[in-house]
mmCIF file with all atom_site columns, C-alpha atoms in Angstrom:
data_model
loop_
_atom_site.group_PDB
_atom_site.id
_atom_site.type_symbol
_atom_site.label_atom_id
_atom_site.label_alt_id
_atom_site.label_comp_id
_atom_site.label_asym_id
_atom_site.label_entity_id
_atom_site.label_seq_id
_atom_site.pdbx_PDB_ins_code
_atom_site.Cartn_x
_atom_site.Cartn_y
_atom_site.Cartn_z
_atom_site.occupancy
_atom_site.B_iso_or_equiv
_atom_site.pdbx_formal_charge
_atom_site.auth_seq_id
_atom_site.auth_comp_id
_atom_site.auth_asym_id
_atom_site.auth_atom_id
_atom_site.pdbx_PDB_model_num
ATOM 1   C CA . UNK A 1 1   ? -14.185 21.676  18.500 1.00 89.00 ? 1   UNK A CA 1
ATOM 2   C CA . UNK A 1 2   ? -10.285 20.417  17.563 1.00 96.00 ? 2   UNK A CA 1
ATOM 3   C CA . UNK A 1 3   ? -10.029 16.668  16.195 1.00 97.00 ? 3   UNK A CA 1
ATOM 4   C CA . UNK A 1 4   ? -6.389  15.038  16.213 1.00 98.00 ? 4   UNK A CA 1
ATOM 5   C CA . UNK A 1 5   ? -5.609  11.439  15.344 1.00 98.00 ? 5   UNK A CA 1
ATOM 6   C CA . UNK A 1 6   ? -2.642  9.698   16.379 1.00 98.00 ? 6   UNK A CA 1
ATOM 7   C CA . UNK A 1 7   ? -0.720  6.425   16.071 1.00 98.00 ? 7   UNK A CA 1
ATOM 8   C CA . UNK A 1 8   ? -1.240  4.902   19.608 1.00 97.00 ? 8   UNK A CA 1
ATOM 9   C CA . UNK A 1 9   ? 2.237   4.551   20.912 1.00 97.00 ? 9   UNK A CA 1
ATOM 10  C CA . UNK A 1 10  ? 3.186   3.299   24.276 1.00 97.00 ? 10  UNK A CA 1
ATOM 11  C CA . UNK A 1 11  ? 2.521   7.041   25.224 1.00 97.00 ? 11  UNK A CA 1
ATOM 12  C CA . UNK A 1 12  ? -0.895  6.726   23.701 1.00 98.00 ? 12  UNK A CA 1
ATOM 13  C CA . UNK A 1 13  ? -2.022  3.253   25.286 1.00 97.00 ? 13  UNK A CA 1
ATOM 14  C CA . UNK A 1 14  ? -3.998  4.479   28.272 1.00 97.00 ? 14  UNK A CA 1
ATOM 15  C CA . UNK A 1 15  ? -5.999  6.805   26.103 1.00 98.00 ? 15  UNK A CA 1
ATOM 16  C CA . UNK A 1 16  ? -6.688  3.591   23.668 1.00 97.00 ? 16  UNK A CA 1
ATOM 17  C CA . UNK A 1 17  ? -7.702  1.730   26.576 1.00 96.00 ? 17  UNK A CA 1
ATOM 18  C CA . UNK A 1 18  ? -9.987  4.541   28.102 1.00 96.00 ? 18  UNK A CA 1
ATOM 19  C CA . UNK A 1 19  ? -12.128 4.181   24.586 1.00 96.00 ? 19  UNK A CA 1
ATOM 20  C CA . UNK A 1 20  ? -11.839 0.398   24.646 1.00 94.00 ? 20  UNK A CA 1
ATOM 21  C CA . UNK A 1 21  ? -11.737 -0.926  27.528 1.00 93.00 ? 21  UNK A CA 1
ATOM 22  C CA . UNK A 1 22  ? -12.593 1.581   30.096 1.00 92.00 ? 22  UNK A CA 1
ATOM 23  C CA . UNK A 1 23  ? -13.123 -0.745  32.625 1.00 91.00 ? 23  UNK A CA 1
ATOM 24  C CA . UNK A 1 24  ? -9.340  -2.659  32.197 1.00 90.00 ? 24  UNK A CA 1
ATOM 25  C CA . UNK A 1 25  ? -11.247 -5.945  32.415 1.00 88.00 ? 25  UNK A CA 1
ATOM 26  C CA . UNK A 1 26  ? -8.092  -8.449  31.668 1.00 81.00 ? 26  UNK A CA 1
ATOM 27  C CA . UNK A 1 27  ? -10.733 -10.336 29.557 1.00 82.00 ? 27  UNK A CA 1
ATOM 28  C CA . UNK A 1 28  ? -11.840 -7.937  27.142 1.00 85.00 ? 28  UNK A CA 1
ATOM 29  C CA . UNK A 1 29  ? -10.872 -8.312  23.920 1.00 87.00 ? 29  UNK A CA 1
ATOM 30  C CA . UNK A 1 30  ? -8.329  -5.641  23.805 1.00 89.00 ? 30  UNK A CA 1
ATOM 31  C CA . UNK A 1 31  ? -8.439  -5.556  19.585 1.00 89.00 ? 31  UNK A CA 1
ATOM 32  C CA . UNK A 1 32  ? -6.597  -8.656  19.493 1.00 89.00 ? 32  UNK A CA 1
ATOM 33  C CA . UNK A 1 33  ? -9.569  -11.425 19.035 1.00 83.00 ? 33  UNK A CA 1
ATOM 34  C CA . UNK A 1 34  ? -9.700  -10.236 15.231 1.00 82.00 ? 34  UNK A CA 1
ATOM 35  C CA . UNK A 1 35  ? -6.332  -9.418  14.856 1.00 86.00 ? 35  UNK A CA 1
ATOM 36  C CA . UNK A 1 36  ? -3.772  -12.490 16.513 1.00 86.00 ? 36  UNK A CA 1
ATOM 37  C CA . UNK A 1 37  ? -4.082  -15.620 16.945 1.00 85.00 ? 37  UNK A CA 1
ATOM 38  C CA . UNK A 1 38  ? -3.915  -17.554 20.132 1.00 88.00 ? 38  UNK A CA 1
ATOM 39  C CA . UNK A 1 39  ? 0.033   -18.610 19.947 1.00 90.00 ? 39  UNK A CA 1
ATOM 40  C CA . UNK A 1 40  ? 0.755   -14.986 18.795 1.00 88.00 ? 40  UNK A CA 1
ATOM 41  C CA . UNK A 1 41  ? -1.195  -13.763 22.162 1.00 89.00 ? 41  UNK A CA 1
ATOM 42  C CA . UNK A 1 42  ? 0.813   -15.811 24.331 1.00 91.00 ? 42  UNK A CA 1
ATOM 43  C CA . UNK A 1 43  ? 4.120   -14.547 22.645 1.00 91.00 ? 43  UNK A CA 1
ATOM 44  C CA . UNK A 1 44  ? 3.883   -11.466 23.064 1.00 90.00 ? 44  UNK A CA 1
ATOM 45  C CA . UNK A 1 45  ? 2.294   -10.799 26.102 1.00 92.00 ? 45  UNK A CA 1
ATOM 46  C CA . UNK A 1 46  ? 2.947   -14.278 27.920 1.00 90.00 ? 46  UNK A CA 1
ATOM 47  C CA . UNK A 1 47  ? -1.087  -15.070 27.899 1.00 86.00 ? 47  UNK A CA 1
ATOM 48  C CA . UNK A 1 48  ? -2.220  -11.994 29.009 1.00 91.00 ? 48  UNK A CA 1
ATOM 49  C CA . UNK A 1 49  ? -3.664  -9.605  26.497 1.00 92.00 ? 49  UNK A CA 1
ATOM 50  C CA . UNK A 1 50  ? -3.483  -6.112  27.659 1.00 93.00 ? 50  UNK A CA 1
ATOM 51  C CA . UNK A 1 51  ? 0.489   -7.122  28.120 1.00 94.00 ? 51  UNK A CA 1
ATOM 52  C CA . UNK A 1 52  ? 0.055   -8.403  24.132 1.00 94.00 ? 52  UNK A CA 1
ATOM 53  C CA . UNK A 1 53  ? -1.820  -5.153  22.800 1.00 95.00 ? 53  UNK A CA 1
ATOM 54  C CA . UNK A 1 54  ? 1.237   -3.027  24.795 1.00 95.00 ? 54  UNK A CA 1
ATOM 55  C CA . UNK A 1 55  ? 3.676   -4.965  22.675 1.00 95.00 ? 55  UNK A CA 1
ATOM 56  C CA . UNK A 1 56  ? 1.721   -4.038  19.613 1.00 94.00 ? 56  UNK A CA 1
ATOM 57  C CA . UNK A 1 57  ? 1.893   -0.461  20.696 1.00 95.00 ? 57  UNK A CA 1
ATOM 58  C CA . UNK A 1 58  ? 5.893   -0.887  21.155 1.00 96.00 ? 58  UNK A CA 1
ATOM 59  C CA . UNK A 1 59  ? 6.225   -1.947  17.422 1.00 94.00 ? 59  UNK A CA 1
ATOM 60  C CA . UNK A 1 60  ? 7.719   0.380   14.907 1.00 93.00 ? 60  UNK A CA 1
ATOM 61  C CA . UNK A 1 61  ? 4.572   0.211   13.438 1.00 94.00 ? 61  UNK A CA 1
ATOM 62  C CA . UNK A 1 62  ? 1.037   0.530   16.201 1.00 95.00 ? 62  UNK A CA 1
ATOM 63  C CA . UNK A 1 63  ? -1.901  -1.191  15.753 1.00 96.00 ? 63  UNK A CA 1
ATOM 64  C CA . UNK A 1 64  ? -3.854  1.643   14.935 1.00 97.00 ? 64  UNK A CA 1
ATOM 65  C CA . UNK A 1 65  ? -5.077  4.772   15.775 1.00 98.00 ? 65  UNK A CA 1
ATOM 66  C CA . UNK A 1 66  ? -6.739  6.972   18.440 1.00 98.00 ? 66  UNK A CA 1
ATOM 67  C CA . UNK A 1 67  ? -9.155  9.965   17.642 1.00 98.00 ? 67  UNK A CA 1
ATOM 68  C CA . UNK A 1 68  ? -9.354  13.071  20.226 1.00 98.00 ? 68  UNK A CA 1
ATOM 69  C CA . UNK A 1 69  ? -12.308 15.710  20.390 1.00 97.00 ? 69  UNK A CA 1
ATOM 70  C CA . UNK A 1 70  ? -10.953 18.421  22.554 1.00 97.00 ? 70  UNK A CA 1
ATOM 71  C CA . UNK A 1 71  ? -7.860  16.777  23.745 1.00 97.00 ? 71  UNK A CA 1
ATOM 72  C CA . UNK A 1 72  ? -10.491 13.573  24.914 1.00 97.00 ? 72  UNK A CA 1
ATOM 73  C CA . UNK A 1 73  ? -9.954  10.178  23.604 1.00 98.00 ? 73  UNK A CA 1
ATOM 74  C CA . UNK A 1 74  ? -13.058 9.115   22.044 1.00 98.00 ? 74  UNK A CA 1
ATOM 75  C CA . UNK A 1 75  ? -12.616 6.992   19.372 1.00 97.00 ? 75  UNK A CA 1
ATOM 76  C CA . UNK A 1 76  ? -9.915  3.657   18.328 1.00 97.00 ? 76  UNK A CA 1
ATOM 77  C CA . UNK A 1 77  ? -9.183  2.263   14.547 1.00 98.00 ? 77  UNK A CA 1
ATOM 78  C CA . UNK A 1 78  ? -7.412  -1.133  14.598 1.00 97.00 ? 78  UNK A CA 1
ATOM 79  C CA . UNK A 1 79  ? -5.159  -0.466  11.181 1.00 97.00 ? 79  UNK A CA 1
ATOM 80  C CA . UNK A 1 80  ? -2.540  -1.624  9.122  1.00 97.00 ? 80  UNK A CA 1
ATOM 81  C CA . UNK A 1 81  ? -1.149  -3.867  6.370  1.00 97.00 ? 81  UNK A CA 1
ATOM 82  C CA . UNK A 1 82  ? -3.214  -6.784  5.917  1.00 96.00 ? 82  UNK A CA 1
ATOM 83  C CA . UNK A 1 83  ? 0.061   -8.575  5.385  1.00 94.00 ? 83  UNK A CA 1
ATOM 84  C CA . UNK A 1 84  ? 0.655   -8.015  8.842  1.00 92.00 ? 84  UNK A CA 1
ATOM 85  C CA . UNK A 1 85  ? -2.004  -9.185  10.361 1.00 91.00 ? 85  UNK A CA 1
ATOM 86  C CA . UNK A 1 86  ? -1.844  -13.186 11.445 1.00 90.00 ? 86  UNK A CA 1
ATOM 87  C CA . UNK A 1 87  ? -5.284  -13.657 11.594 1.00 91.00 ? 87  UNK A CA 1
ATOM 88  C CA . UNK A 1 88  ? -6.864  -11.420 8.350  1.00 94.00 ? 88  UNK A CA 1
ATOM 89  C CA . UNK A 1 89  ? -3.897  -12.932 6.093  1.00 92.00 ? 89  UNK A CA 1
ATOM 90  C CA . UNK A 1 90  ? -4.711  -16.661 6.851  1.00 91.00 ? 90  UNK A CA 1
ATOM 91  C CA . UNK A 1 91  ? -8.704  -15.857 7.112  1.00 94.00 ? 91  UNK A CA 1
ATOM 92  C CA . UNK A 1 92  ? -10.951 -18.139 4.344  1.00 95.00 ? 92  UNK A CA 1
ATOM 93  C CA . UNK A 1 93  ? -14.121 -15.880 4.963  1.00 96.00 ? 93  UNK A CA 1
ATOM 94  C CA . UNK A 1 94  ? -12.156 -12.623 3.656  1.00 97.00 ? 94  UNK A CA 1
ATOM 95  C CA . UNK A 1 95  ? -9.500  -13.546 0.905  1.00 96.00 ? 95  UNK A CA 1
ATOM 96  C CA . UNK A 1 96  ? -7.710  -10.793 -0.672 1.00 96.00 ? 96  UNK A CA 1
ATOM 97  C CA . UNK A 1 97  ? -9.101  -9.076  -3.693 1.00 95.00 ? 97  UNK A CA 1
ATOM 98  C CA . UNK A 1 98  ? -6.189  -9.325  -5.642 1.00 97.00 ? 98  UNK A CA 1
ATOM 99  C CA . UNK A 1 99  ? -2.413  -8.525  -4.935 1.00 96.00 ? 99  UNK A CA 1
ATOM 100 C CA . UNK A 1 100 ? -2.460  -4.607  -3.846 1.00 97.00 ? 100 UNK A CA 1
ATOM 101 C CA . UNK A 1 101 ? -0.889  -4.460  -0.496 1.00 97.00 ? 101 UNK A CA 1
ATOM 102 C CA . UNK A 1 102 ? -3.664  -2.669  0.756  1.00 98.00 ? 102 UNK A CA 1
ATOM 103 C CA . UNK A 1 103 ? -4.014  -1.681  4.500  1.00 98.00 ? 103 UNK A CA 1
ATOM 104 C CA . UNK A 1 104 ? -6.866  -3.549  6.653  1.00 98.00 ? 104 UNK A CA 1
ATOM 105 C CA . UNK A 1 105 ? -9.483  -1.818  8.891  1.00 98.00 ? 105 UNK A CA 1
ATOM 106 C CA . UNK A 1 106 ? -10.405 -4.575  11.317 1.00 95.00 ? 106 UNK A CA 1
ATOM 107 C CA . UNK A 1 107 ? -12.204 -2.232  13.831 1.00 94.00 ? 107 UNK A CA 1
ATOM 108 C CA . UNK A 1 108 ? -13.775 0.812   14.878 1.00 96.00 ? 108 UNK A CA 1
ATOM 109 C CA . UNK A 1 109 ? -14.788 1.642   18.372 1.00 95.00 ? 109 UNK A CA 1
ATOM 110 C CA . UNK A 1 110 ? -16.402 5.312   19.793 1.00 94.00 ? 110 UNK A CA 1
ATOM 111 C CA . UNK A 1 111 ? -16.105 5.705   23.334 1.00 94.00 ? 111 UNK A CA 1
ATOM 112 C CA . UNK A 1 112 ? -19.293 5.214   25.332 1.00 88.00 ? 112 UNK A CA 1
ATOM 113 C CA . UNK A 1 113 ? -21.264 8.310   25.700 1.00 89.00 ? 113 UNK A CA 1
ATOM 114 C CA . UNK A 1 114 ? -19.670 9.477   22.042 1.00 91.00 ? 114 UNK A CA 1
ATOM 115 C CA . UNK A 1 115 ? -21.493 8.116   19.920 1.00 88.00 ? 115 UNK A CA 1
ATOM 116 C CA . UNK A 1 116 ? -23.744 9.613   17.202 1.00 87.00 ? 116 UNK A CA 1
ATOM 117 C CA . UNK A 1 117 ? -21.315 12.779  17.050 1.00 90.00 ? 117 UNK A CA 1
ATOM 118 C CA . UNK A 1 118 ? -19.361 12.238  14.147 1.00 93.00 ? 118 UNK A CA 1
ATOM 119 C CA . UNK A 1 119 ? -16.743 10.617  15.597 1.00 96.00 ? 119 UNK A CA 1
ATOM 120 C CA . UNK A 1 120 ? -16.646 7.828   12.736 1.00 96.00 ? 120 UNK A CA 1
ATOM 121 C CA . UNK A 1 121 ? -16.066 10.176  10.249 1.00 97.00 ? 121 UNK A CA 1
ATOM 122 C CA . UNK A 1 122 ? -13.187 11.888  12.378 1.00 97.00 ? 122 UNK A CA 1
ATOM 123 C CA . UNK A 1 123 ? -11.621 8.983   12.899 1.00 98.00 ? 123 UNK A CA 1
ATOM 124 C CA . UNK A 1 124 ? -11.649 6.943   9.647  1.00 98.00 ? 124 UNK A CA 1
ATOM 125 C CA . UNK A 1 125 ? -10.254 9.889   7.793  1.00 98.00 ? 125 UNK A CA 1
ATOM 126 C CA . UNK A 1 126 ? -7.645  10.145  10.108 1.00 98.00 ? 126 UNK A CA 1
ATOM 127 C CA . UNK A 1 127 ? -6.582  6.129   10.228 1.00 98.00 ? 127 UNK A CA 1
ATOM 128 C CA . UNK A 1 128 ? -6.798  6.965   6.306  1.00 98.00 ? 128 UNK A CA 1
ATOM 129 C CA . UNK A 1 129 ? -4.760  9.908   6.419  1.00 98.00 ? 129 UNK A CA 1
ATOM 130 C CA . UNK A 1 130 ? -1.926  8.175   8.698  1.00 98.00 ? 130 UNK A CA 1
ATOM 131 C CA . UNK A 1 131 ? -2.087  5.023   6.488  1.00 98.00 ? 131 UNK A CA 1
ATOM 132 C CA . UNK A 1 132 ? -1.255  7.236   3.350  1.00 98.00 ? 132 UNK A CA 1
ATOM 133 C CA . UNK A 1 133 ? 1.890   8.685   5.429  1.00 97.00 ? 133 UNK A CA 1
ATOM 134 C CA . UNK A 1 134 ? 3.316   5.416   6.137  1.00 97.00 ? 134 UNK A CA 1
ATOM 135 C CA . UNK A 1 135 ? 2.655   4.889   2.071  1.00 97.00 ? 135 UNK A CA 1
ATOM 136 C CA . UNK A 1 136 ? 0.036   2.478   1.716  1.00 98.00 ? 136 UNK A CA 1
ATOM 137 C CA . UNK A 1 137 ? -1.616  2.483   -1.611 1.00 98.00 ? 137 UNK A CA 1
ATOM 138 C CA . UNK A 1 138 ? -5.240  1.722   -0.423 1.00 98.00 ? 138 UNK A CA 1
ATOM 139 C CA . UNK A 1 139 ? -7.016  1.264   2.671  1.00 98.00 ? 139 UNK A CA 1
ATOM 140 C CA . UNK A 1 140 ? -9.860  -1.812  3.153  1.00 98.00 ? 140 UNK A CA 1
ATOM 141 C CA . UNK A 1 141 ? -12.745 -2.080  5.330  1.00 98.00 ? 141 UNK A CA 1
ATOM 142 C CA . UNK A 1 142 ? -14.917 -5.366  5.395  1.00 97.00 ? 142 UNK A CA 1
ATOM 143 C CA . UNK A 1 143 ? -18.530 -3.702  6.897  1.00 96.00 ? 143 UNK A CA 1
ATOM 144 C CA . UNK A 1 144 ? -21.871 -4.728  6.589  1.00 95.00 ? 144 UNK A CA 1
ATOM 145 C CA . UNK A 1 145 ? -24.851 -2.951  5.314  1.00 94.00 ? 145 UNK A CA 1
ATOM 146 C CA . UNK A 1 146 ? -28.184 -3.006  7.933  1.00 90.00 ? 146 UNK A CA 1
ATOM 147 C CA . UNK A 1 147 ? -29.957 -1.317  5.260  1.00 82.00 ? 147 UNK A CA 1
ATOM 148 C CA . UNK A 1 148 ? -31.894 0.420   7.971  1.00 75.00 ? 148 UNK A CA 1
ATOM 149 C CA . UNK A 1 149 ? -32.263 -2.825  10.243 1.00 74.00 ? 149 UNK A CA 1
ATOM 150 C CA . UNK A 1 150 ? -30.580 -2.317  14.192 1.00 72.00 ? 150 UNK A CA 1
ATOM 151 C CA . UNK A 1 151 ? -27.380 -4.163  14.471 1.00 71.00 ? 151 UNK A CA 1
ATOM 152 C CA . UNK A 1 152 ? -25.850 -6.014  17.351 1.00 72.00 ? 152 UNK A CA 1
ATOM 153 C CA . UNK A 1 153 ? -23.525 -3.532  19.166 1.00 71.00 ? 153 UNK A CA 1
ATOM 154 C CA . UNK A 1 154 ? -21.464 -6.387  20.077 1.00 72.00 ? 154 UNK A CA 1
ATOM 155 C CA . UNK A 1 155 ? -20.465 -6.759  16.014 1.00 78.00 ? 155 UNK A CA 1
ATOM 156 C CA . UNK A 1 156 ? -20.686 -2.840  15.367 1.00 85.00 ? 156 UNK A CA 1
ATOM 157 C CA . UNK A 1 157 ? -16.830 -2.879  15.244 1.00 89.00 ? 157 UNK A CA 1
ATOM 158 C CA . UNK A 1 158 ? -16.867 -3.846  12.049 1.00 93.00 ? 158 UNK A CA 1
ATOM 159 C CA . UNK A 1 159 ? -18.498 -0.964  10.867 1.00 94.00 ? 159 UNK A CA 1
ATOM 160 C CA . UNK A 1 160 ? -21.396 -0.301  8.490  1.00 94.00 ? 160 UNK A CA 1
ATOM 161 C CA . UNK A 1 161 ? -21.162 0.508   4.593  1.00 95.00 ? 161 UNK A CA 1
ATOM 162 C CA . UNK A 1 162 ? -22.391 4.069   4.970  1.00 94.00 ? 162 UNK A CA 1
ATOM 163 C CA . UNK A 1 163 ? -20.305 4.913   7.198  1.00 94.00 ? 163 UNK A CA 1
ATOM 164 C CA . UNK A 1 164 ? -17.370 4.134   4.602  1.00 98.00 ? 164 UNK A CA 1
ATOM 165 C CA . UNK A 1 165 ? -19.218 5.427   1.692  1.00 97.00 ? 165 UNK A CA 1
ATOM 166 C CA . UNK A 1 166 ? -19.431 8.874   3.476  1.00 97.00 ? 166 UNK A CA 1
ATOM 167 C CA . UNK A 1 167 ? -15.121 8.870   3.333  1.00 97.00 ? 167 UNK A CA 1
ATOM 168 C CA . UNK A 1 168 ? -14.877 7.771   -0.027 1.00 98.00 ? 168 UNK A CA 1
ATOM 169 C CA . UNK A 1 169 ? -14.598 4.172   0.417  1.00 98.00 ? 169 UNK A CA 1
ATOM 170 C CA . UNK A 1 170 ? -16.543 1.912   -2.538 1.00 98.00 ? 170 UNK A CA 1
ATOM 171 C CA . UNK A 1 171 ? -17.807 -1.528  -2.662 1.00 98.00 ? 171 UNK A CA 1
ATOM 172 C CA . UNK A 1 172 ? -15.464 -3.874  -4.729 1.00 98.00 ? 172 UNK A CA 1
ATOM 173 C CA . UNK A 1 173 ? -16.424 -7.091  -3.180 1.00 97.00 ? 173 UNK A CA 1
ATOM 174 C CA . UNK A 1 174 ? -17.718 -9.565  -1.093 1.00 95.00 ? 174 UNK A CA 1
ATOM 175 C CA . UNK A 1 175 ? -16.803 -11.991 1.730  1.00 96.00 ? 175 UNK A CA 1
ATOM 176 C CA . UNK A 1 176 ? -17.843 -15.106 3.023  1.00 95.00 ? 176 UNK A CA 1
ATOM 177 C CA . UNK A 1 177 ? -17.816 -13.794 6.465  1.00 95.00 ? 177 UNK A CA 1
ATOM 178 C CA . UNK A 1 178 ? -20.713 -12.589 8.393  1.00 92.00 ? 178 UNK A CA 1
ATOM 179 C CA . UNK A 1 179 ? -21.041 -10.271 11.521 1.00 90.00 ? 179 UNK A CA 1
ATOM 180 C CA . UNK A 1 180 ? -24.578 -9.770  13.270 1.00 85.00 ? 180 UNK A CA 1
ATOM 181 C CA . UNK A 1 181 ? -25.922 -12.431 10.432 1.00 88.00 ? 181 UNK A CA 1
ATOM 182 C CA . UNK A 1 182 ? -25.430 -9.780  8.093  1.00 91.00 ? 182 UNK A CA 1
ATOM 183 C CA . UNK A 1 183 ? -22.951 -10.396 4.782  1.00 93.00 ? 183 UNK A CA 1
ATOM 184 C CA . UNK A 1 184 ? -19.592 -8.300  5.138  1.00 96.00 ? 184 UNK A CA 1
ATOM 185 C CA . UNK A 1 185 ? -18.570 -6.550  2.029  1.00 97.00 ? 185 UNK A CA 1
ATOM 186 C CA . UNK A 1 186 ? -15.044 -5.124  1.163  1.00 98.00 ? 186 UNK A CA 1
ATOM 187 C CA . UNK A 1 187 ? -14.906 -1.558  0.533  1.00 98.00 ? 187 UNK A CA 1
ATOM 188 C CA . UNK A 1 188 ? -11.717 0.237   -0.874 1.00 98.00 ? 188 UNK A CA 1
ATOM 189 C CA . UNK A 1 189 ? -10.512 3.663   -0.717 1.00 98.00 ? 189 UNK A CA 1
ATOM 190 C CA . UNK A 1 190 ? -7.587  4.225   -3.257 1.00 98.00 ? 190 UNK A CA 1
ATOM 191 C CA . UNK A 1 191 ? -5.076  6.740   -1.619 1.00 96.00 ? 191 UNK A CA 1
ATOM 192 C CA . UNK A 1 192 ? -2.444  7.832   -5.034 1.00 76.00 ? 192 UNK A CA 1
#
């Protein structure tokens, strides 16, 4: 079995979409609901979201990254600065820690029929590995912890603690935000 993450570059974007939005449904979310705002939306992709998460892809910088088992895309990690992300930087629930300009993990997906292989693992080191070569100093994640209990799939993107804690990432705070009515936390992995 060969892993490879990449940056998902206009080149990339159908193999984002496969594990996101298989079904190209112009109302999914498209990793935007968590990561624009509404005006920014309708900026870049005049109102229509797959048109707005190409333009991300187009930046010098993508959105995040896509993890491949066997050449197959299988899993997505919305990453990058905090700073620039609209929503995250203006967000009350999750304030900033202090004034490292960490890099945010907003969201992890595994393609349907994927899951419960490892492919977390895979892919969070590898949005952690390609956040370290574009020099960020520390990656955040802001996931809950079921403590055993079943979560809602439809707030599993945010991820759960252990998941973090298996790559090295450590509780250093708290939020006021909540996904699946559980608290989310703020887990750091330094990267000097």
């Amino acid at each position: 079995m060969t892993w490879e993450t990449h940056p998902v570059t206009p080149d990339r974007f159908e193999d984002f979409a496969d594990v996101i939005n298989p079904n190209r449904r112009a109302t999914h979310c498209w990793c935007l609901s968590h990561r624009l705002r509404a005006q920014d939306v309708e900026q870049l992709g005049q109102g229509d979201r797959e048109q707005a998460a190409r333009a991300l892809c187009a930046r010098d910088r993508p959105p995040g990254v896509v993890t491949y088992r066997d050449g197959l895309p299988v899993g997505w990690c919305s990453i990058g600065p905090r700073a620039d992300n609209p929503k995250l930087s203006a967000s009350r629930l999750i304030k900033p820690l202090d004034d490292v300009p960490v890099w945010s993990i907003i969201c992890v997906v595994v393609r349907g029929g994927h899951r419960r292989q490892g492919v977390t693992t895979e892919l969070i080191e590898g949005a952690v590995a390609w956040a370290a070569s574009e020099g960020a100093p520390a990656v955040e994640a802001y996931p809950v912890d079921p403590a055993g209990e079943r979560m809602d799939l439809t707030m599993a993107f945010v991820g759960t603690r252990s998941m973090f804690e298996k790559v090295g990432f450590e509780v250093v705070g708290t939020t006021g935000a909540v996904a699946s009515r559980l608290p989310r936390l703020v887990m750091r992995r330094w990267l000097d």
